[in-house]
Coordinates of N, CA and C in Angstrom, one line a residue:
M1 N -79.0 24.3 55.0 CA -78.3 23.8 54.1 C -79.4 23.6 52.9
V2 N -78.6 23.9 51.9 CA -79.5 23.8 50.3 C -78.8 22.3 49.7
F3 N -79.6 21.3 49.4 CA -78.8 20.3 48.2 C -79.5 20.6 47.3
E4 N -78.4 21.2 45.9 CA -79.1 21.6 44.8 C -78.4 20.7 44.3
L5 N -79.5 19.9 43.2 CA -79.3 18.7 42.3 C -77.9 19.3 41.6
T6 N -78.2 19.9 40.6 CA -76.9 20.4 39.8 C -75.9 20.2 40.2
K7 N -75.5 20.9 41.0 CA -74.2 21.2 41.8 C -73.8 19.6 42.7
M8 N -74.2 18.7 42.5 CA -73.9 17.3 43.3 C -73.7 16.5 42.6
T9 N -73.0 15.2 42.7 CA -72.5 14.1 42.6 C -73.9 13.1 42.8
W10 N -73.6 11.7 42.3 CA -75.0 10.9 42.4 C -74.8 10.6 43.6
P11 N -73.4 10.1 44.2 CA -73.4 9.3 45.9 C -73.6 11.0 46.4
D12 N -73.0 12.0 46.1 CA -74.2 13.2 47.2 C -75.4 13.3 47.3
V13 N -76.1 13.1 46.1 CA -77.3 13.0 46.3 C -78.0 11.8 46.9
E14 N -77.2 10.5 47.2 CA -77.5 9.3 47.7 C -77.6 9.4 49.2
D15 N -76.0 10.0 49.4 CA -76.1 10.5 51.3 C -77.1 11.5 51.3
G16 N -77.5 12.6 50.4 CA -78.5 13.5 51.1 C -79.5 12.9 51.3
L17 N -80.0 12.3 50.8 CA -81.2 11.4 50.5 C -81.5 10.7 52.2
A18 N -80.4 10.2 53.2 CA -81.0 9.8 54.0 C -81.0 11.2 55.3
E19 N -81.0 12.3 55.0 CA -81.4 13.4 55.6 C -82.7 14.2 55.2
S20 N -82.5 14.1 54.1 CA -84.2 14.8 53.9 C -84.1 14.1 52.4
S21 N -85.7 13.8 52.2 CA -86.0 13.4 51.1 C -87.5 14.2 50.3
L22 N -87.3 15.6 50.9 CA -88.1 16.8 50.1 C -87.4 17.6 49.4
V23 N -88.1 17.2 48.0 CA -87.6 18.5 46.5 C -88.4 19.4 46.6
V24 N -88.2 20.3 46.5 CA -88.5 21.5 45.9 C -88.6 22.0 44.7
V25 N -89.3 22.0 43.8 CA -89.2 22.0 42.3 C -89.9 23.6 41.5
P26 N -89.2 24.3 41.4 CA -89.3 25.5 41.0 C -89.9 25.7 39.3
T27 N -91.2 26.2 38.8 CA -91.4 26.2 37.5 C -91.5 27.6 36.9
A28 N -91.2 27.7 35.8 CA -90.9 29.2 35.7 C -91.0 29.4 33.5
S29 N -90.4 29.8 33.6 CA -91.0 30.5 31.9 C -89.9 31.4 30.8
V30 N -90.2 31.6 29.6 CA -89.3 32.1 28.7 C -89.9 33.1 28.3
E31 N -90.0 34.3 28.7 CA -91.1 35.3 27.5 C -90.3 36.5 28.0
Q32 N -91.2 37.2 27.5 CA -91.1 39.0 27.3 C -91.1 39.3 28.9
H33 N -90.6 40.4 29.0 CA -90.3 41.2 30.5 C -90.3 42.6 29.9
G34 N -90.9 43.5 29.5 CA -90.6 44.4 29.0 C -89.3 45.0 28.8
P35 N -89.4 46.2 28.0 CA -88.0 46.6 27.8 C -87.0 46.5 28.1
H36 N -87.0 46.1 29.5 CA -86.0 46.6 30.8 C -85.4 45.3 31.3
L37 N -86.2 44.4 31.7 CA -85.7 42.9 31.6 C -85.4 41.8 30.9
P38 N -84.8 41.0 31.2 CA -84.7 40.2 30.5 C -85.6 38.8 30.1
L39 N -86.1 37.7 29.2 CA -86.8 37.2 29.0 C -86.9 36.0 30.0
S40 N -85.5 36.1 31.0 CA -85.1 34.8 32.2 C -85.7 35.2 33.4
V41 N -86.4 36.0 33.5 CA -86.9 36.9 34.8 C -87.8 35.9 35.5
D42 N -88.4 34.6 35.1 CA -88.8 34.4 36.1 C -88.7 32.6 36.3
A43 N -87.3 32.5 35.7 CA -86.5 31.5 35.8 C -85.5 31.6 36.6
L44 N -85.0 32.8 36.8 CA -84.4 33.8 37.9 C -84.7 33.6 38.9
R45 N -86.1 34.1 39.4 CA -86.9 34.2 40.5 C -87.2 33.1 41.1
G46 N -87.8 32.2 40.4 CA -87.4 30.5 40.6 C -86.7 30.1 41.8
R47 N -85.6 30.2 40.8 CA -84.5 29.6 41.4 C -83.4 30.2 42.8
E48 N -83.7 31.9 42.5 CA -83.9 32.6 43.9 C -84.6 31.9 45.0
L49 N -86.0 32.0 44.1 CA -87.0 31.9 46.0 C -86.7 30.2 46.3
G50 N -86.7 29.2 45.1 CA -86.0 28.3 45.7 C -85.2 27.8 46.4
R51 N -83.8 28.3 46.3 CA -82.9 28.0 46.8 C -83.1 28.8 48.3
R52 N -83.7 29.5 48.4 CA -84.0 30.3 49.8 C -84.9 29.5 50.8
I53 N -85.8 28.9 49.9 CA -86.8 27.9 50.5 C -86.1 26.3 51.1
A54 N -85.6 26.0 50.3 CA -84.5 24.8 50.3 C -83.6 24.8 51.6
A55 N -83.1 26.2 51.9 CA -82.4 26.6 52.8 C -83.1 26.7 54.1
E56 N -84.0 27.1 54.1 CA -84.7 27.0 55.4 C -85.7 26.0 55.8
L57 N -86.1 25.0 55.0 CA -86.5 23.9 55.0 C -85.3 22.3 55.5
D58 N -84.2 23.1 54.8 CA -83.1 21.7 54.4 C -83.4 20.7 53.5
C59 N -83.2 21.0 52.5 CA -83.9 20.3 52.0 C -83.5 20.1 50.2
F60 N -83.9 19.3 49.9 CA -82.9 19.0 47.7 C -83.7 20.3 47.3
L61 N -83.0 20.8 46.6 CA -83.6 22.2 45.1 C -83.5 21.3 43.9
A62 N -84.3 21.0 42.9 CA -84.5 20.6 41.5 C -84.1 21.9 40.5
P63 N -83.7 21.2 39.6 CA -83.6 22.5 39.0 C -84.5 23.4 38.3
V64 N -84.8 24.1 37.7 CA -85.9 25.2 37.3 C -86.3 24.8 36.1
V65 N -87.9 24.4 36.0 CA -88.8 23.5 34.7 C -89.0 24.9 33.9
R66 N -88.4 25.2 32.8 CA -88.7 26.1 31.5 C -88.2 25.7 30.4
P67 N -89.1 25.9 29.3 CA -90.4 27.3 29.4 C -91.4 26.5 30.2
G68 N -92.8 27.7 30.1 CA -93.6 27.1 30.9 C -94.7 27.5 29.9
M69 N -96.0 28.1 30.2 CA -96.8 28.1 29.0 C -97.4 29.5 29.0
S70 N -97.0 30.2 28.2 CA -96.9 31.9 28.1 C -97.6 32.2 26.4
D71 N -98.3 31.4 25.9 CA -98.7 31.9 24.4 C -99.2 33.4 24.6
H72 N -99.7 34.4 26.3 CA -100.3 35.2 25.8 C -99.5 36.2 25.9
H73 N -98.0 35.9 26.2 CA -96.8 36.5 25.9 C -96.0 36.2 24.4
M74 N -97.1 35.7 23.2 CA -96.5 35.4 22.3 C -96.5 36.1 21.1
D75 N -97.2 37.6 21.5 CA -96.6 38.5 20.5 C -95.4 39.7 20.6
F76 N -94.6 38.9 21.5 CA -93.1 39.3 21.8 C -91.8 38.8 21.6
P77 N -91.3 39.2 20.3 CA -90.1 38.3 20.0 C -88.9 37.5 21.1
G78 N -89.3 36.4 21.2 CA -88.2 35.7 22.0 C -89.1 34.6 23.0
T79 N -90.3 35.0 23.2 CA -91.1 34.0 24.2 C -91.2 32.9 23.5
I80 N -90.9 31.7 24.2 CA -91.0 30.7 24.2 C -92.0 29.8 24.9
S81 N -93.3 29.6 24.3 CA -94.5 28.7 25.4 C -94.6 27.4 25.1
L82 N -95.0 26.3 25.8 CA -94.9 25.0 25.7 C -96.8 24.9 25.5
S83 N -96.9 24.0 24.9 CA -99.0 23.7 25.5 C -99.0 23.3 26.4
E84 N -100.1 22.9 26.6 CA -100.1 22.7 28.4 C -99.9 21.0 28.2
E85 N -100.0 20.2 27.0 CA -100.0 18.6 27.3 C -98.5 18.4 27.1
T86 N -97.8 19.4 27.0 CA -96.1 18.9 26.9 C -95.5 19.3 28.3
F87 N -96.6 20.7 28.5 CA -95.7 21.3 30.2 C -96.1 20.1 31.3
K88 N -97.3 19.4 31.1 CA -97.9 18.6 31.9 C -96.9 17.3 31.9
A89 N -96.5 16.6 30.9 CA -95.7 16.3 30.3 C -94.5 15.3 31.3
V90 N -94.0 17.0 31.0 CA -92.8 17.3 31.7 C -92.7 17.5 33.1
I91 N -93.6 18.0 33.5 CA -93.8 17.6 34.6 C -93.9 16.7 35.5
R92 N -94.4 15.7 35.0 CA -95.0 14.2 35.1 C -93.5 13.7 35.0
D93 N -92.4 13.6 34.2 CA -91.3 13.1 33.6 C -90.5 13.1 34.8
Y94 N -90.4 14.8 35.2 CA -89.7 15.3 36.6 C -90.1 14.4 37.8
C95 N -91.0 14.3 38.1 CA -91.4 13.8 39.2 C -91.2 12.4 39.3
E96 N -91.7 11.8 38.1 CA -91.7 10.3 38.1 C -89.6 10.2 38.5
S97 N -89.0 10.5 37.8 CA -87.3 10.7 38.2 C -87.1 10.8 39.7
L98 N -88.0 11.8 40.3 CA -87.7 11.6 41.6 C -88.0 11.3 42.7
T99 N -89.2 10.5 42.1 CA -90.2 9.5 43.5 C -89.5 8.3 42.7
D100 N -88.6 7.9 41.4 CA -87.6 6.5 41.3 C -87.0 6.5 42.4
H101 N -85.9 7.8 42.8 CA -84.6 8.0 43.2 C -84.6 7.8 45.3
G102 N -86.5 8.4 45.1 CA -86.6 7.8 46.6 C -87.0 9.2 47.5
F103 N -87.3 10.1 46.8 CA -88.3 11.4 47.0 C -89.3 11.2 47.6
T104 N -89.6 11.4 48.7 CA -90.8 11.2 49.2 C -91.9 12.3 49.1
D105 N -91.5 13.4 48.8 CA -92.4 14.4 48.9 C -91.7 15.8 48.1
I106 N -92.6 15.9 46.9 CA -92.0 16.7 45.9 C -93.3 18.1 45.9
A107 N -92.1 19.3 46.6 CA -93.0 19.9 46.5 C -92.8 21.7 45.3
L108 N -93.9 21.0 44.4 CA -94.2 22.0 43.1 C -94.7 23.5 43.7
F109 N -94.0 24.8 42.7 CA -94.5 26.1 42.9 C -93.7 26.7 41.6
T110 N -95.0 27.7 41.1 CA -94.7 28.6 40.2 C -94.4 30.1 40.6
S111 N -93.3 30.4 39.5 CA -92.7 31.6 39.7 C -93.4 32.6 38.1
H112 N -94.5 31.8 37.5 CA -95.3 32.3 36.5 C -96.6 32.1 36.6
G113 N -96.9 32.6 36.5 CA -98.6 32.6 36.7 C -99.6 31.9 36.0
G114 N -99.0 31.9 34.3 CA -99.5 31.1 33.3 C -99.6 29.4 33.7
N115 N -98.7 29.4 34.6 CA -98.3 27.9 34.3 C -99.4 27.2 36.0
A116 N -99.6 28.1 36.9 CA -100.8 27.7 37.8 C -101.7 26.4 37.4
D117 N -102.9 26.9 36.9 CA -103.8 25.8 36.9 C -103.4 24.8 36.6
A118 N -102.5 24.5 35.2 CA -102.2 23.1 34.8 C -101.2 22.4 35.5
L119 N -100.8 23.3 36.7 CA -99.3 22.7 37.5 C -100.2 22.2 38.7
V120 N -101.2 22.7 39.2 CA -102.3 22.3 40.0 C -103.2 20.9 39.7
E121 N -103.2 21.0 38.5 CA -104.0 19.6 38.1 C -103.6 18.6 37.8
V122 N -101.7 18.8 36.8 CA -100.9 17.6 37.3 C -100.2 17.1 38.5
A123 N -100.5 18.4 39.0 CA -99.8 17.5 40.8 C -101.0 16.4 41.1
D124 N -102.0 17.3 41.3 CA -103.2 16.3 41.7 C -103.1 14.6 41.0
R125 N -103.0 14.9 39.9 CA -102.6 13.3 39.1 C -101.8 12.8 40.2
L126 N -100.5 13.5 39.7 CA -99.4 12.2 40.1 C -99.6 12.1 41.3
D127 N -99.9 13.3 42.1 CA -99.8 12.7 43.9 C -100.9 11.3 43.4
A128 N -101.8 10.8 42.8 CA -102.7 9.8 43.3 C -102.0 8.4 42.6
D129 N -100.8 8.7 41.1 CA -100.4 7.6 40.8 C -99.1 7.2 40.9
L130 N -98.4 8.1 41.8 CA -96.9 8.1 41.9 C -97.1 7.6 43.2
D131 N -95.9 7.0 43.9 CA -95.5 6.5 45.3 C -95.2 8.0 46.2
G132 N -94.9 9.0 45.9 CA -94.6 10.0 46.6 C -95.7 10.5 46.5
H133 N -95.2 12.0 47.8 CA -96.1 12.6 48.0 C -96.3 13.8 46.9
V134 N -97.1 14.5 45.9 CA -96.9 15.7 44.9 C -97.7 16.5 45.3
F135 N -97.5 18.1 45.1 CA -98.1 18.6 45.4 C -97.6 20.2 44.9
V136 N -98.4 21.2 44.7 CA -97.9 22.7 44.8 C -98.0 23.4 45.9
A137 N -97.1 24.2 46.1 CA -97.1 24.8 47.3 C -97.6 26.1 47.4
G138 N -98.9 26.5 48.4 CA -99.5 27.5 48.7 C -100.5 28.0 46.9
D139 N -100.6 29.3 46.8 CA -101.3 29.4 45.4 C -101.1 30.6 45.0
R140 N -101.3 31.2 43.7 CA -101.3 32.5 43.4 C -101.7 33.7 44.1
E141 N -103.1 33.5 44.8 CA -103.6 34.6 45.9 C -102.8 34.6 47.2
G142 N -102.4 33.9 47.8 CA -101.1 33.7 48.7 C -100.2 34.6 48.8
M143 N -99.8 34.6 47.2 CA -98.2 34.8 47.0 C -98.4 36.2 46.3
M144 N -99.4 36.8 45.8 CA -99.8 38.3 45.7 C -99.8 38.5 47.1
E145 N -100.6 38.2 47.9 CA -100.4 39.1 49.5 C -99.4 39.1 49.9
A146 N -98.1 38.3 50.1 CA -96.9 37.9 50.6 C -96.8 39.7 49.9
R147 N -96.6 39.3 48.5 CA -95.7 40.2 47.7 C -96.5 42.1 47.9
T148 N -97.4 42.1 48.1 CA -98.6 43.5 48.4 C -97.9 43.9 49.2
A149 N -97.9 42.6 50.7 CA -97.3 43.4 51.7 C -95.9 43.7 51.6
A150 N -94.8 43.2 50.7 CA -94.0 43.4 50.6 C -93.5 45.1 50.6
M151 N -94.4 45.3 49.0 CA -94.0 46.5 48.1 C -94.7 47.6 49.3
G152 N -96.2 46.9 49.8 CA -96.5 48.2 50.8 C -96.0 48.9 51.8
E153 N -94.6 48.1 51.9 CA -94.0 48.9 52.9 C -93.0 49.6 52.9
F154 N -93.0 50.0 51.3 CA -92.2 50.9 51.1 C -93.3 51.9 49.7
G155 N -94.5 51.9 50.3 CA -95.3 53.2 49.8 C -95.7 52.8 48.3
V156 N -96.0 51.6 47.6 CA -95.7 51.0 46.1 C -97.0 50.5 46.4
T157 N -97.9 50.7 45.4 CA -99.7 50.8 45.7 C -99.1 48.9 44.9
P158 N -100.2 47.7 44.9 CA -100.3 46.9 44.1 C -100.3 47.3 42.6
E159 N -101.0 48.3 42.0 CA -100.8 48.6 40.8 C -99.6 49.0 40.5
E160 N -99.1 49.7 41.0 CA -97.2 50.2 40.8 C -96.4 48.7 40.6
A161 N -96.3 48.0 41.4 CA -95.8 46.5 42.0 C -96.1 46.0 40.5
G162 N -97.0 45.4 40.0 CA -97.8 45.4 38.6 C -97.8 43.6 38.7
A163 N -98.3 43.3 37.7 CA -99.1 41.9 37.7 C -97.7 41.5 36.6
H164 N -96.9 42.1 36.0 CA -96.0 41.7 35.0 C -95.0 42.6 34.6
A165 N -93.8 42.6 35.2 CA -92.6 43.2 34.5 C -92.5 45.2 35.2
G166 N -93.7 45.2 36.2 CA -93.5 46.3 37.3 C -92.5 46.6 38.2
A167 N -92.9 47.3 39.4 CA -92.1 47.5 40.0 C -91.6 46.3 41.1
A168 N -92.5 45.1 41.1 CA -92.1 44.3 41.7 C -91.0 43.4 41.2
E169 N -91.1 42.8 40.0 CA -90.4 41.9 39.2 C -88.8 42.6 38.9
T170 N -89.0 44.0 38.6 CA -87.7 44.8 38.4 C -87.7 45.2 39.8
A171 N -87.9 45.2 41.1 CA -87.5 44.9 42.3 C -86.9 43.6 42.6
F172 N -87.0 42.9 41.6 CA -86.6 41.2 42.4 C -85.0 41.6 41.5
L173 N -85.0 41.4 40.3 CA -84.3 41.5 39.9 C -82.7 42.7 40.1
L174 N -83.3 43.6 40.7 CA -82.1 44.7 41.2 C -81.2 44.6 42.2
E175 N -82.0 43.3 43.0 CA -81.3 42.6 44.3 C -80.7 41.4 44.0
T176 N -81.0 40.4 42.7 CA -80.1 39.4 42.5 C -79.6 39.5 41.1
N177 N -80.0 40.2 40.4 CA -79.1 40.3 39.2 C -79.2 41.8 38.4
P178 N -78.4 42.7 39.3 CA -78.8 44.0 38.9 C -77.9 44.4 37.4
E179 N -77.1 43.5 36.8 CA -76.9 44.0 35.4 C -77.3 43.7 34.3
L180 N -78.6 42.9 35.1 CA -79.5 42.6 33.7 C -80.6 43.8 33.5
V181 N -81.0 44.4 34.6 CA -81.7 45.6 34.5 C -81.2 46.6 33.6
E182 N -82.1 46.7 32.5 CA -82.1 48.4 31.6 C -82.2 49.0 32.5
P183 N -82.2 50.5 32.0 CA -82.6 51.6 32.6 C -84.4 51.7 32.4
T184 N -85.2 52.2 33.5 CA -86.5 51.8 33.3 C -87.1 52.8 33.0
D185 N -86.6 54.1 32.7 CA -87.2 55.5 32.4 C -87.8 55.2 31.0
G186 N -89.4 55.2 31.3 CA -89.9 55.5 30.2 C -91.1 53.8 29.7
A187 N -90.5 53.0 30.5 CA -91.1 51.6 30.8 C -92.4 51.4 31.1
T188 N -93.0 52.6 31.7 CA -93.7 52.0 32.3 C -95.0 51.5 31.3
G189 N -95.8 51.1 31.6 CA -96.7 50.2 31.1 C -98.0 50.6 31.5
F190 N -98.9 49.8 31.6 CA -100.5 49.5 32.5 C -100.7 49.2 33.6
V191 N -101.0 50.2 34.1 CA -100.9 50.9 35.5 C -102.3 50.5 36.0
G192 N -102.8 49.8 36.6 CA -104.3 49.9 36.8 C -105.2 47.9 37.5
D193 N -106.3 47.7 37.6 CA -106.9 46.6 38.2 C -106.5 45.5 36.5
V194 N -105.8 44.5 37.1 CA -105.3 43.8 35.8 C -106.7 42.5 36.0
S195 N -107.5 42.5 36.9 CA -108.4 41.0 37.2 C -108.9 40.8 36.6
D196 N -109.4 41.7 35.0 CA -110.5 41.0 34.6 C -109.5 41.4 33.4
I197 N -108.4 41.2 32.9 CA -107.9 41.2 31.4 C -108.0 40.0 30.9
P198 N -108.4 39.4 30.0 CA -108.5 38.3 29.4 C -107.6 37.4 28.9
L199 N -106.6 36.6 28.9 CA -105.3 36.6 28.7 C -105.4 36.4 27.6
E200 N -106.4 35.6 27.1 CA -106.5 34.8 26.1 C -106.7 36.0 24.5
D201 N -106.4 37.1 25.2 CA -106.2 38.1 23.8 C -104.7 38.6 23.7
G202 N -103.9 38.8 24.6 CA -102.6 38.8 25.0 C -102.5 40.1 25.6
I203 N -101.0 40.0 26.5 CA -100.4 41.6 27.2 C -100.8 42.7 26.2
R204 N -100.0 42.4 25.0 CA -100.2 43.4 24.3 C -101.4 43.9 24.0
A205 N -102.2 43.5 24.1 CA -104.0 44.1 23.9 C -104.2 45.0 24.8
V206 N -103.4 44.8 26.2 CA -103.7 46.1 27.0 C -102.1 47.3 27.1
S207 N -101.3 46.5 27.3 CA -99.9 47.2 27.2 C -99.1 46.8 25.9
D208 N -98.6 48.0 25.5 CA -97.8 47.8 24.1 C -96.4 47.5 24.4
N209 N -95.7 47.8 25.5 CA -94.8 47.4 25.9 C -94.1 46.0 26.6
G210 N -95.2 45.3 26.7 CA -95.7 44.3 27.4 C -95.4 43.9 29.0
V211 N -95.3 45.2 29.6 CA -95.4 45.7 31.5 C -97.1 46.2 31.6
L212 N -97.0 45.3 32.7 CA -97.9 45.2 33.5 C -98.0 46.4 35.1
G213 N -97.8 47.0 35.3 CA -96.8 47.8 36.5 C -95.9 49.1 36.4
D214 N -95.5 49.6 36.9 CA -94.9 51.0 37.2 C -93.1 50.8 37.2
P215 N -92.4 50.1 36.4 CA -90.9 49.5 36.9 C -90.4 50.6 37.7
E216 N -90.7 51.9 37.4 CA -89.8 53.1 37.4 C -89.8 53.1 39.0
Q217 N -90.8 52.4 39.8 CA -90.4 52.4 41.5 C -89.5 51.5 42.1
A218 N -89.3 51.0 41.1 CA -88.8 49.9 41.9 C -87.1 50.3 42.4
T219 N -86.9 49.6 43.6 CA -85.4 49.9 44.4 C -85.3 48.6 44.4
L220 N -83.6 48.2 44.9 CA -82.9 47.7 45.5 C -83.5 46.7 46.8
E221 N -83.7 47.9 47.4 CA -84.1 47.1 49.1 C -86.1 46.8 49.1
Q222 N -86.3 47.2 48.1 CA -87.9 46.5 47.8 C -87.3 45.2 47.6
G223 N -86.4 44.9 46.5 CA -85.9 43.7 46.5 C -85.7 42.4 47.5
E224 N -85.3 43.4 48.2 CA -84.7 42.1 48.9 C -86.0 41.5 49.9
R225 N -87.0 42.9 50.5 CA -87.7 42.3 51.0 C -89.0 41.5 50.6
L226 N -88.8 41.8 49.4 CA -90.1 40.9 48.3 C -89.8 39.2 48.6
I227 N -88.0 38.9 48.5 CA -87.6 38.2 48.3 C -87.8 37.2 49.6
E228 N -87.8 37.8 50.6 CA -87.9 37.5 52.0 C -89.2 37.3 52.0
S229 N -89.9 37.6 51.8 CA -91.5 37.7 52.2 C -92.0 36.5 51.2
C230 N -91.9 36.1 50.1 CA -92.2 35.2 49.4 C -91.7 33.5 49.5
A231 N -90.8 34.2 49.7 CA -89.6 32.9 50.3 C -90.2 32.1 51.5
S232 N -90.7 33.1 52.4 CA -91.0 32.9 53.9 C -92.6 32.3 53.8
Y233 N -93.2 33.1 52.7 CA -94.3 32.7 52.2 C -94.6 30.8 51.4
F234 N -93.7 30.6 50.9 CA -93.8 29.4 50.0 C -93.2 28.2 51.8
A235 N -92.0 28.5 52.4 CA -91.7 27.6 52.9 C -92.6 27.6 53.8
G236 N -93.5 28.0 54.1 CA -94.6 28.2 55.2 C -95.2 27.3 55.2
E237 N -95.9 27.4 53.6 CA -96.8 26.9 53.0 C -96.1 25.2 52.9
I238 N -95.3 24.8 52.5 CA -94.5 23.8 52.6 C -94.4 23.2 53.8
E239 N -94.0 23.2 54.5 CA -93.7 22.8 55.9 C -94.7 22.4 56.5
A240 N -96.1 23.0 56.4 CA -97.6 22.6 56.7 C -97.8 21.6 55.5
E241 N -98.1 21.6 54.5 CA -98.4 20.5 53.9 C -97.6 19.0 53.8
T242 N -96.3 19.2 54.2 CA -95.6 18.1 54.6 C -96.0 17.5 55.5
A243 N -96.0 17.8 56.8 CA -96.3 17.8 58.3 C -97.8 16.8 58.1
R244 N -98.8 17.8 57.3 CA -99.9 17.1 56.9 C -99.9 15.9 56.7
A245 N -99.2 15.6 55.5 CA -98.5 14.1 55.1 C -98.0 13.5 55.7
V246 N -97.1 13.6 56.9 CA -96.8 12.9 57.4 C -97.7 12.2 58.8
E247 N -98.9 12.8 59.2 CA -99.9 12.5 59.9 C -101.0 11.4 59.5
S248 N -100.8 11.7 57.9 CA -102.1 10.9 57.3 C -101.4 9.3 57.1
R249 N -100.3 9.4 56.8 CA -99.1 8.2 56.7 C -99.6 7.0 57.2

């Protein structure tokens, strides 16, 4: 069962807190995703993953936090980026509101890599400052391993799956929001090792169309497997962390 805050009345939330005080908070972005995907990709991904995580753990799901930190995409029209200071302030206000209402465990995760470092920093601070336990579920490496394994089942390489708007993110949207996916013919961007790409130079420095990967390899079947794999990874990380926190209380 999912307790989705935006679909509940306040008495529903009050009653739900008697069953679970764990809330999942996705963070995302509003940024370019190539010529074939909408700017809402990360937010759509965050909500769907959050919904599946909450269903597996029988807990609450908060609204997706967006925009995020996307300076490296600002060369592309439509991208909206928050400063690190603003992003952290939004996360603080979110978490303070939730702990004020009795949520004891706040599991943050990000569907946008640009938020990752700042999210860990603010979560650590909030965990020390607030009554509840605030933490970031999993990490980029673990999520990428889950994604690579899922796409690899279909013979898609990590480079084709891509770090941004490649086969992986395109497959995800083919499963969840196919009506938002434009034709991928000619949408292939930079296909190669992106581990050493300096984000401060911006994505356009390595990919003129904003794509890192090969969206032409994407299929709906990949999308469903990808969602299952990533949601299972995050749910497992949250379950392990909340169990550890209970033992230490």
